[in-house]
Short mmCIF file of C-alpha atoms in Angstrom, two decimals:
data_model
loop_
_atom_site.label_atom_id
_atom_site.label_comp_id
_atom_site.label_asym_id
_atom_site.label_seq_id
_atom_site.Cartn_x
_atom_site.Cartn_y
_atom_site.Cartn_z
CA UNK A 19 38.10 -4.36 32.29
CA UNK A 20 36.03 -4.18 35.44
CA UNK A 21 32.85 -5.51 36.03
CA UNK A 22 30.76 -3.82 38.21
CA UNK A 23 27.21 -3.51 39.62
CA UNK A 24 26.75 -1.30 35.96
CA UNK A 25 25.86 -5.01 34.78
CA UNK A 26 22.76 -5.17 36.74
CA UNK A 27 21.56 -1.36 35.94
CA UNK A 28 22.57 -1.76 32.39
CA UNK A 29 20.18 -5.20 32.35
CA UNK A 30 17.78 -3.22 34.13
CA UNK A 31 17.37 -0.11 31.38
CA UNK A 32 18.07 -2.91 28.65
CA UNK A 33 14.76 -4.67 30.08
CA UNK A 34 12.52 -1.91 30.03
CA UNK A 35 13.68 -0.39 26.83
CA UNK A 36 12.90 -3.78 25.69
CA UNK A 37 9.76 -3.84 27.43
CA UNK A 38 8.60 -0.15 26.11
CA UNK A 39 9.15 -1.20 22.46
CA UNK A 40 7.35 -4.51 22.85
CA UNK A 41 4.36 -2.50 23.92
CA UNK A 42 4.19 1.09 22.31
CA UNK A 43 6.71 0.84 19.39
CA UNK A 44 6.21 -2.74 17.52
CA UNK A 45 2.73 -3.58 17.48
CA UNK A 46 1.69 0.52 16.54
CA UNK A 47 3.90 0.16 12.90
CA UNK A 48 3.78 -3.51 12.27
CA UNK A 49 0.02 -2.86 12.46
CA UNK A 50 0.13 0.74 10.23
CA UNK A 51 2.43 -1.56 7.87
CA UNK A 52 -0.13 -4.59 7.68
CA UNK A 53 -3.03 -2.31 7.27
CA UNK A 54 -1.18 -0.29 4.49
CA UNK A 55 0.12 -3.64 2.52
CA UNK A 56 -4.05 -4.87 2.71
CA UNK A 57 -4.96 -1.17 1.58
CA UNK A 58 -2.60 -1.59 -1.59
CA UNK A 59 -3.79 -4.77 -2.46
CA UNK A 60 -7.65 -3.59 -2.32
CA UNK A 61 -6.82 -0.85 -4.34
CA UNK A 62 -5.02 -2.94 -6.44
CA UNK A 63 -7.90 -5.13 -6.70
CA UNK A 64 -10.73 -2.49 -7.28
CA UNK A 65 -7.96 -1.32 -10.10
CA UNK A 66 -8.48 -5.15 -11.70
CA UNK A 67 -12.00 -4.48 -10.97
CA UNK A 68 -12.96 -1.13 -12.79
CA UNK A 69 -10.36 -2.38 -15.87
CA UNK A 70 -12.64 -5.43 -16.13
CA UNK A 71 -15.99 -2.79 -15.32
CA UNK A 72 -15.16 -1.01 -18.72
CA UNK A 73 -13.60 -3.37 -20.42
CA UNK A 74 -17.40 -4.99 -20.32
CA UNK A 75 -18.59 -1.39 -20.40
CA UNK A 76 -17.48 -0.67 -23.60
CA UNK A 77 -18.71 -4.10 -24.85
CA UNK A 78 -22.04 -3.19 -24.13
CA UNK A 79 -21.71 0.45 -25.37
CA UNK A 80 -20.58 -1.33 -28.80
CA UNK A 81 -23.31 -3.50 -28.93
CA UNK A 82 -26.06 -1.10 -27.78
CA UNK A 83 -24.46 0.80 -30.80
CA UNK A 84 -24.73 -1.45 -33.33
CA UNK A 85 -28.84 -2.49 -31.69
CA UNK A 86 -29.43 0.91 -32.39
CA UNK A 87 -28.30 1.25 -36.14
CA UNK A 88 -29.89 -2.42 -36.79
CA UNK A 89 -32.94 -0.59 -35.55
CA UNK A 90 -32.43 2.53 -37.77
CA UNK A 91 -32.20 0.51 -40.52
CA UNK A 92 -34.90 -1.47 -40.13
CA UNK A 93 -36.89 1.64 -39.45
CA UNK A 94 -35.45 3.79 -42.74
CA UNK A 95 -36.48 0.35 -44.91
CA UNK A 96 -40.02 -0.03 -43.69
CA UNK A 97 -40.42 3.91 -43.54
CA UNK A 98 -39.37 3.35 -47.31
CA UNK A 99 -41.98 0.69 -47.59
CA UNK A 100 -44.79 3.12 -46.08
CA UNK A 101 -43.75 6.00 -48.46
CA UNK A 102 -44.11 3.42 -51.81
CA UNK A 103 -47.54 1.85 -50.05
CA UNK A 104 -48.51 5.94 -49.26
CA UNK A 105 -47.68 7.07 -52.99
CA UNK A 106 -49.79 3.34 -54.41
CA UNK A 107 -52.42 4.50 -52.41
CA UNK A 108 -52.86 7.99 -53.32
CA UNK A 109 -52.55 7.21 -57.32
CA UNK A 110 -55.18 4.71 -56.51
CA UNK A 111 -57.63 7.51 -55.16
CA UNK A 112 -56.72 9.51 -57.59
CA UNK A 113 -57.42 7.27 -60.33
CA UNK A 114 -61.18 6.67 -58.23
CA UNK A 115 -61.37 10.09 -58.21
CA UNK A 116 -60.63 10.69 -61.40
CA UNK A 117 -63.06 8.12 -62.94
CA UNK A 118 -66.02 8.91 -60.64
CA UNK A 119 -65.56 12.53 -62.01
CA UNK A 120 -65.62 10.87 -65.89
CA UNK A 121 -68.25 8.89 -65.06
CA UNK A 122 -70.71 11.69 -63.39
CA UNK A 123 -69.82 13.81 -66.02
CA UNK A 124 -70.37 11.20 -69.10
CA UNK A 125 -73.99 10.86 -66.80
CA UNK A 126 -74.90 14.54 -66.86
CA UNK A 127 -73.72 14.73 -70.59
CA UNK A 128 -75.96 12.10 -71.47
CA UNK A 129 -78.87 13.71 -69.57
CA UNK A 130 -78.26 16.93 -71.14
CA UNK A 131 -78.30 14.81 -74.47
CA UNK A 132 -81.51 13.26 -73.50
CA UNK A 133 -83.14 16.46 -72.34
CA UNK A 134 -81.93 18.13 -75.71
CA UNK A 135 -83.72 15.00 -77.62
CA UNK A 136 -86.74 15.45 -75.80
CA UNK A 137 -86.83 19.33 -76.09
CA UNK A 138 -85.63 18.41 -79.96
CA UNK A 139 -88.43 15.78 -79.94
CA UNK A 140 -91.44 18.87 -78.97
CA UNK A 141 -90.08 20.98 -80.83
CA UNK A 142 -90.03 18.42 -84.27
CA UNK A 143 -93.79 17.11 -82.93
CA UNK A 144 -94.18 20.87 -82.99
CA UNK A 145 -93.39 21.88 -86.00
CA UNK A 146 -94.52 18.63 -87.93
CA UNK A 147 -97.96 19.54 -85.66
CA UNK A 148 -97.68 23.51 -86.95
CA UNK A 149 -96.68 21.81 -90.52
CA UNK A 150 -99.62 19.20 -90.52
CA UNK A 151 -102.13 22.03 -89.38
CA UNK A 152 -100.98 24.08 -91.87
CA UNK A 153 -101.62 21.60 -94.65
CA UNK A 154 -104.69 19.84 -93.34
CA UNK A 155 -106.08 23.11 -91.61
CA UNK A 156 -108.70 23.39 -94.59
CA UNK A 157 -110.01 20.21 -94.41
CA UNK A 158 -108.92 18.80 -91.01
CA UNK A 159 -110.51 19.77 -87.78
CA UNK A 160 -108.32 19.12 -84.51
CA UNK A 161 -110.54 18.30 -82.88
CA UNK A 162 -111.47 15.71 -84.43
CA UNK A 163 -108.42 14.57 -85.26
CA UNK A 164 -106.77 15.32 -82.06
CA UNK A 165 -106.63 11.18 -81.48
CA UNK A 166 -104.33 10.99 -84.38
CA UNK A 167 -102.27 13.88 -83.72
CA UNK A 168 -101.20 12.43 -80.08
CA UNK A 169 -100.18 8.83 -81.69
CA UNK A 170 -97.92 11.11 -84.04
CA UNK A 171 -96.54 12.60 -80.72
CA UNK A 172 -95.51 9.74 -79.52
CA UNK A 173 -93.98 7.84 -82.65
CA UNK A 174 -92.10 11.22 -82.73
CA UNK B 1 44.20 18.44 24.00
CA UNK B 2 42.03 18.69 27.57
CA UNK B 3 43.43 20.66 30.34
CA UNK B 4 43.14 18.32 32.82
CA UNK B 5 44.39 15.73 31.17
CA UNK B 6 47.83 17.28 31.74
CA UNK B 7 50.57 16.90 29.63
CA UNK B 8 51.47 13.66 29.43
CA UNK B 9 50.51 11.48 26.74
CA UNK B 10 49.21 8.62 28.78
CA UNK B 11 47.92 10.83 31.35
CA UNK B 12 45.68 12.05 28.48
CA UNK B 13 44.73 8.76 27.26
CA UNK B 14 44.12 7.29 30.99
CA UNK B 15 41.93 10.09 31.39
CA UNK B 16 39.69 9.17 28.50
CA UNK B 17 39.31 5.91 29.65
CA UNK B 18 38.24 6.50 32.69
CA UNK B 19 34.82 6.02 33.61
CA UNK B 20 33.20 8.36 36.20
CA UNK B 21 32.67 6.19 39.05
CA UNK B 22 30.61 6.22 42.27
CA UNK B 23 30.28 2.96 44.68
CA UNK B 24 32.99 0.55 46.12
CA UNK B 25 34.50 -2.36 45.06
CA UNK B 26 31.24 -4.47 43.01
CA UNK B 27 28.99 -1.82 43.72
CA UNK B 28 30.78 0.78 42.07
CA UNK B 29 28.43 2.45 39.23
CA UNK B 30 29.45 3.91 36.09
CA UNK B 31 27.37 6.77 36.22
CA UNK B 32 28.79 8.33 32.31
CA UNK B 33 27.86 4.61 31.32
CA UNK B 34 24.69 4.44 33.18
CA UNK B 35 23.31 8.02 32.30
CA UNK B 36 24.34 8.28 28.41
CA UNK B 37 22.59 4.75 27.71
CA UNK B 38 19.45 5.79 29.63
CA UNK B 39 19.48 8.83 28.13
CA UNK B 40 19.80 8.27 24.57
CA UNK B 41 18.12 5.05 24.91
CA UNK B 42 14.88 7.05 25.84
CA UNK B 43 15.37 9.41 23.73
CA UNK B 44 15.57 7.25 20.28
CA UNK B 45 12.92 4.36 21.66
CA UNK B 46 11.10 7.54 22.35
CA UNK B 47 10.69 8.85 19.12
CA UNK B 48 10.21 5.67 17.77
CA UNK B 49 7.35 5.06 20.17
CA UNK B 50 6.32 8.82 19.35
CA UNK B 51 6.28 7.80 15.76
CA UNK B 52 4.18 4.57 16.25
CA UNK B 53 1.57 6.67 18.14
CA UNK B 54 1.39 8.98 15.26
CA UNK B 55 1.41 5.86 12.61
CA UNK B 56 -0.71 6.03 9.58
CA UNK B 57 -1.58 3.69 6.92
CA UNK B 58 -1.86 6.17 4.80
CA UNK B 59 0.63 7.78 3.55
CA UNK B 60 3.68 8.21 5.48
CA UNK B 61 5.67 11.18 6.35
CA UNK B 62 9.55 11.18 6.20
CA UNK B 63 10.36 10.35 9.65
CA UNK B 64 7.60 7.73 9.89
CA UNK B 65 9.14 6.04 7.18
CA UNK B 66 12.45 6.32 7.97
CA UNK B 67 11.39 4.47 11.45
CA UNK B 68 9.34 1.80 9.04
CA UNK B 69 12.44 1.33 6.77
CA UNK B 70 14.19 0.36 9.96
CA UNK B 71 11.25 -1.97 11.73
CA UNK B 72 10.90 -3.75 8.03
CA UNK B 73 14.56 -4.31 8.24
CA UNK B 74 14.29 -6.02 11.36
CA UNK B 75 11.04 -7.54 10.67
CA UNK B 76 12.74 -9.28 7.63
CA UNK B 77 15.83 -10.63 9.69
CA UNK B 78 13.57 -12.10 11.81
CA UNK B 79 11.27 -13.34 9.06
CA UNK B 80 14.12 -14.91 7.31
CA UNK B 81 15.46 -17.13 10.46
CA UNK B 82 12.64 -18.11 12.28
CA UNK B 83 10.32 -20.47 11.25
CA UNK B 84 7.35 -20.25 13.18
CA UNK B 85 6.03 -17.54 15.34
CA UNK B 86 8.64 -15.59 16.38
CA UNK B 87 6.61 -13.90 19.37
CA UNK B 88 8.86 -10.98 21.47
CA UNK B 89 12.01 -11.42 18.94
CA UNK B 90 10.64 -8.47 16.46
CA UNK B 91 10.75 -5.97 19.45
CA UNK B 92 13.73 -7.34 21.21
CA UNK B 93 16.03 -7.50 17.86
CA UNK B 94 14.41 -3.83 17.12
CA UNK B 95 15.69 -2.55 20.73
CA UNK B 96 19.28 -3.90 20.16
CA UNK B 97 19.66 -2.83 16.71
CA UNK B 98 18.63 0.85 17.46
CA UNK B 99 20.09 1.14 21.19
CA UNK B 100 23.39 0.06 20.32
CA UNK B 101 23.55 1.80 17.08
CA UNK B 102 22.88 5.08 18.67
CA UNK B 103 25.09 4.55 21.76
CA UNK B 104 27.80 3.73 19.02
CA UNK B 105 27.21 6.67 17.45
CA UNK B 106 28.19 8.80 20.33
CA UNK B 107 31.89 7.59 19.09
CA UNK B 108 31.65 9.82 16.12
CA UNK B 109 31.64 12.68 18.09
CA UNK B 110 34.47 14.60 18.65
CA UNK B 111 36.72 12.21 21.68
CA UNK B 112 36.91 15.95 23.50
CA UNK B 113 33.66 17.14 23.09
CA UNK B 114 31.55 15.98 26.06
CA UNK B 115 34.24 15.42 28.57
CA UNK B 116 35.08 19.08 27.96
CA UNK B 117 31.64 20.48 28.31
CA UNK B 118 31.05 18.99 31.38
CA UNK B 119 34.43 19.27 32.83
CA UNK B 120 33.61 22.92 32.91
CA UNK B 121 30.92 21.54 35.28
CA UNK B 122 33.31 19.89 37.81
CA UNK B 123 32.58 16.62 36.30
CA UNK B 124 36.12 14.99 36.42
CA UNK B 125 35.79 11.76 34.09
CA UNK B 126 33.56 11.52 31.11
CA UNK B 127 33.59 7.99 28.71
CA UNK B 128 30.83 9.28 26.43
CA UNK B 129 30.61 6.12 24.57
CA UNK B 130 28.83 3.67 26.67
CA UNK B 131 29.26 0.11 24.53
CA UNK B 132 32.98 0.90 25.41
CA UNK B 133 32.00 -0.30 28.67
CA UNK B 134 32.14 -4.32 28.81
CA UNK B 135 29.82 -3.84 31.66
CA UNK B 136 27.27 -2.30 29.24
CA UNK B 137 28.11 -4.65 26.81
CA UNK B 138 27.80 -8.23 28.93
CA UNK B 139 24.89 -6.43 30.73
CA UNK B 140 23.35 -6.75 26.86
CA UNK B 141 24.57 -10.32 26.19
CA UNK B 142 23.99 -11.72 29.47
CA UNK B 143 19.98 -10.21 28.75
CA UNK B 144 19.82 -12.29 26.07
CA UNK B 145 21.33 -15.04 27.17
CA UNK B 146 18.87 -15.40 29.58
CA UNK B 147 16.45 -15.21 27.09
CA UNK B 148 17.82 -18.04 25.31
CA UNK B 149 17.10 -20.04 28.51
CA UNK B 150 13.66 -18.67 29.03
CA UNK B 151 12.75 -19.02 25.27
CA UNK B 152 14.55 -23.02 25.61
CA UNK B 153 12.33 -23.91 28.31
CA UNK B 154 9.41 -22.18 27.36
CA UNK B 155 9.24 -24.14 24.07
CA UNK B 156 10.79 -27.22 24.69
CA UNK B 157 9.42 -27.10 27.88
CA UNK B 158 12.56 -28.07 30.87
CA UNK B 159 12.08 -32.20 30.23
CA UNK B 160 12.72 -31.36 26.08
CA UNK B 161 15.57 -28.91 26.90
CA UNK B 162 17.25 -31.25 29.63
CA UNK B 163 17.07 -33.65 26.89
CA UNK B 164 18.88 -32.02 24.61
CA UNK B 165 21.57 -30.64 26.29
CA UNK B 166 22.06 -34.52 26.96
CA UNK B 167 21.91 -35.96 23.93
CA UNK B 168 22.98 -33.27 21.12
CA UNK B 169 25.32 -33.78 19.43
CA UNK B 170 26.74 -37.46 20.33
CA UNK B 171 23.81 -39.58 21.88
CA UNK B 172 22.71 -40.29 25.06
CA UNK B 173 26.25 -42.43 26.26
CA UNK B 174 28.15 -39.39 25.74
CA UNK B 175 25.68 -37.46 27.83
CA UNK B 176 28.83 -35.58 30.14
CA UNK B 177 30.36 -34.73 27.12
CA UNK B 178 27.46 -33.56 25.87
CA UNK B 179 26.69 -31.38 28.10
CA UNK B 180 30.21 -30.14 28.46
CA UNK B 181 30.00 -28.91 24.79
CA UNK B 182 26.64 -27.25 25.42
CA UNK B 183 28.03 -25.26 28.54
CA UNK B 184 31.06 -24.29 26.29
CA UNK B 185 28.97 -23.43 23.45
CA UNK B 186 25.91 -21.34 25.72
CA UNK B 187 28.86 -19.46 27.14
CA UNK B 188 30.98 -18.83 24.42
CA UNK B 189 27.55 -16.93 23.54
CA UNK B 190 26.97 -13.99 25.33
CA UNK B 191 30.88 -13.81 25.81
CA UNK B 192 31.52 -13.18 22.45
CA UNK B 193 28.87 -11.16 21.99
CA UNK B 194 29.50 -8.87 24.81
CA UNK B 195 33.56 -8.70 23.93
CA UNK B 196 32.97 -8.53 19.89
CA UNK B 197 30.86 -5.40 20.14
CA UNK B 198 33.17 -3.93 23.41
CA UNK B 199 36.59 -4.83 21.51
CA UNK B 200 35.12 -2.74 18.37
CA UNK B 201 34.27 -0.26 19.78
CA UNK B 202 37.04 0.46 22.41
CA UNK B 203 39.27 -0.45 19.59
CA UNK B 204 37.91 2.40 17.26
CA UNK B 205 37.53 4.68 20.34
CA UNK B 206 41.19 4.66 21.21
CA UNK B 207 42.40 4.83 17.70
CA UNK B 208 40.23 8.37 18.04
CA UNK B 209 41.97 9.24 20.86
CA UNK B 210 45.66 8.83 19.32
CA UNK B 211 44.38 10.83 16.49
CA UNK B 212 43.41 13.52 18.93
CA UNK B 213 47.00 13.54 19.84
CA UNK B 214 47.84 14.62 16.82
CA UNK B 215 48.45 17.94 15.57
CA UNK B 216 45.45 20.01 15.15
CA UNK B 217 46.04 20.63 11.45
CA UNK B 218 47.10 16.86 10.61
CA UNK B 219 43.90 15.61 12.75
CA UNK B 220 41.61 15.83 9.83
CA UNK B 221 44.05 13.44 7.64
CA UNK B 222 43.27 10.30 9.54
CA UNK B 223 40.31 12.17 11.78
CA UNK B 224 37.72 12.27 8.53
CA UNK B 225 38.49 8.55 6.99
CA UNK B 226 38.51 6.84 10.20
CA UNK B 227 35.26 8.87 11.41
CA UNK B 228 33.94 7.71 7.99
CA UNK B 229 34.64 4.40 8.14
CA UNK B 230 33.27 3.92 11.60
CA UNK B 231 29.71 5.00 10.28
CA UNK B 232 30.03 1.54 8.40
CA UNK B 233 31.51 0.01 11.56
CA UNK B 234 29.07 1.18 14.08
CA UNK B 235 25.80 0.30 11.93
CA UNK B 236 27.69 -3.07 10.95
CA UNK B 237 28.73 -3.91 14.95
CA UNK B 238 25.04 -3.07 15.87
CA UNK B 239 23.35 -4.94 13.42
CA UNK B 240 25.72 -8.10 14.48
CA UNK B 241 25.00 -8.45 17.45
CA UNK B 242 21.31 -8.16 16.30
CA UNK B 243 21.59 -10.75 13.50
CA UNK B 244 23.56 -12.86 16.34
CA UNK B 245 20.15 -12.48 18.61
CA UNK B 246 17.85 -13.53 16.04
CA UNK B 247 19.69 -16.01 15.14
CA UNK B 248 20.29 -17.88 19.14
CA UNK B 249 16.67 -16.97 19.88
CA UNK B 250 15.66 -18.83 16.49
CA UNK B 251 17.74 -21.82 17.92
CA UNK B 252 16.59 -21.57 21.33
CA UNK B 253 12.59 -21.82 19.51
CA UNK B 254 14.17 -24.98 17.42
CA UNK B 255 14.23 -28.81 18.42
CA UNK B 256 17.51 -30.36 17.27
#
């Protein structure tokens, strides 16, 4: 074993290899490493995050879901309501309808009745006229009896 | 077996010990020692630092997080045994761990390999593994040994530390004593870090050495399981003398 001036060279290349990694090796990595162990957790995190995002997602899906058939419920039951209130209504008209056309027919019937009287009513005047002229012709003048004729008329 | 190692056994085994030398007496360098370290030392802290450059946190690619694996690693050691901010320690523990791992990884190569090749060149001696060199080693322990000082002043600022060394662990009447257990115990730091990491490692060198001696076609016998288990070795003597780091720096940061 000898000890030489190898020592102090030996020290020397120890120092700057020492040197070299405390400035270009170490901090490079130990900073990659820190920046990859905070990008893991993030992701980690956002991970939590989005599991959370639909877990609430899905919540509100289901309860849009069930808004929605509430709503088509509600809209089938007072759609049902219009269609009973529609059908009400239009037996009502018809029914109107149906007695207006009674009733204007019933009218014209009885004005056909009434102009068949009064035609029937001439006609009897008429004839009982004829038949009264015929009997009283010899010794009845219309003329002079015309006053008497008209209040038979109108008895008739 | 090398041809210049002769024929002797011990000629062959002196040879691989040897470390190519330039300089007199202190200032003698060990240039195999000097130049594999610097080398390989650039080369891994290099692509590490080529890596960071590159880093992305996004997904990583293989090699980026094969470096990551290795910086969490670290990261957590420190994490685990300091207890507040733990400042330069992260890169310093991360320099140790990967320098010395590589350089004793150069020990799993074949014991001929290198000295061969570059014999060819003229080169005459070739130690290719460079923590076999207690001067590479102490240089290490003695590096952070000072940093134990530096870090023990810097916190506890030189009143705090002076303190200590007086009073810990029997009171202030036993203040020689005291501080004749803290020299003992501050030396007995970077020695036995430097020697635990050099005696493995020239230890499991020369036992790949004898095995060269061997027989070609009995090599493989002990070659393979010893190579094997020094994989475990070489990570586990590398990441001691990291742990070891941590672990003064951490007490160097603490009051007692």
């Amino acid at each position: 074993m000898n000890i030489n001036a190898t020592l102090i060279g030996q020290a020397i290349t120890f120092a700057i290899l020492i040197w070299f990694t405390m400035k270009f090796v170490w901090p490079p990595i130990v900073a990659a490493l820190e920046e990859r162990a905070r990008k893991i957790a993030d992701g980690l995190a956002a991970a939590e995050r989005g599991k959370q995002d639909l877990v609430r997602a899905e919540q509100r899906s289901a309860e849009a879901l069930n808004e929605a058939k509430a709503k088509a419920a509600e809209i089938i039951a007072l759609s049902e309501k219009r269609r009973h209130e529609i059908i009400e209504e239009a037996r009502q008209e018809a029914k109107t309808e149906a007695d207006r056309v009674i009733a204007q027919a019933k009218a014209e019937v009885d004005q056909e009745v009434m102009r068949a009287r009064e035609a029937l009513r001439d006609r009897v005047a008429d004839l009982a006229v004829a038949g009264a002229e015929k009997i009283l012709r010899r010794e009845i003048n219309a003329q002079a009896h015309s006053e008497l004729l008209a209040s038979i008329r109108t008895e008739l | 077996m090398n041809e210049s190692a002769g024929n002797s056994t011990s000629e062959y085994i002196h040879h691989h010990l040897t470390n190519l030398q330039d300089g007199h007496g202190f200032w003698t360098f060990n240039l195999d020692t000097i130049i594999t370290s610097a080398l390989l030392g650039v080369l891994v802290i290099g692509l590490f630092a080529w890596v960071a450059r590159k880093a992305t946190s996004g997904v990583p690619g293989r090699l980026q997080s094969a470096v990551e694996i290795i910086l969490e690693m670290v990261q957590t050691q420190v994490k685990d045994t300091f207890h507040g901010d733990s400042g330069a320690v992260g890169p310093l523990a991360l320099t140790i761990f990967v320098w010395v791992f590589v350089l004793n990884a150069m020990d799993l190569l074949p014991v001929d390999l290198i000295p061969t090749i570059l014999g060819a060149f003229g080169v005459p001696y070739w130690k290719a593994v460079p923590t076999t060199d207690p001067n590479h080693t102490f240089a290490m322990s003695l590096t952070v040994f000072f940093l134990i000082y530096f870090y023990n002043i810097k916190v506890k600022k030189l009143g705090g530390f002076m303190h200590e060394v007086l009073t810990v662990p029997f009171g202030a009447k036993m203040a020689p004593f005291n501080l004749l257990f803290r020299l003992i115990e501050d030396l007995a730091k970077p020695v036995s870090l430097a020697l635990r990491l050099f005696g493995n490692m020239y230890a499991g060198e020369m036992v790949f050495i004898l095995i060269a001696l061997l027989p070609v076609y009995l090599q493989w016998i002990l070659g393979a399981p010893w190579a094997i288990f020094h994989i475990l070795i070489i990570t586990l003597q590398a990441f001691i003398f990291m742990i070891l780091t941590i672990i003064y720096l951490s007490m160097a940061h603490e009051s007692h």
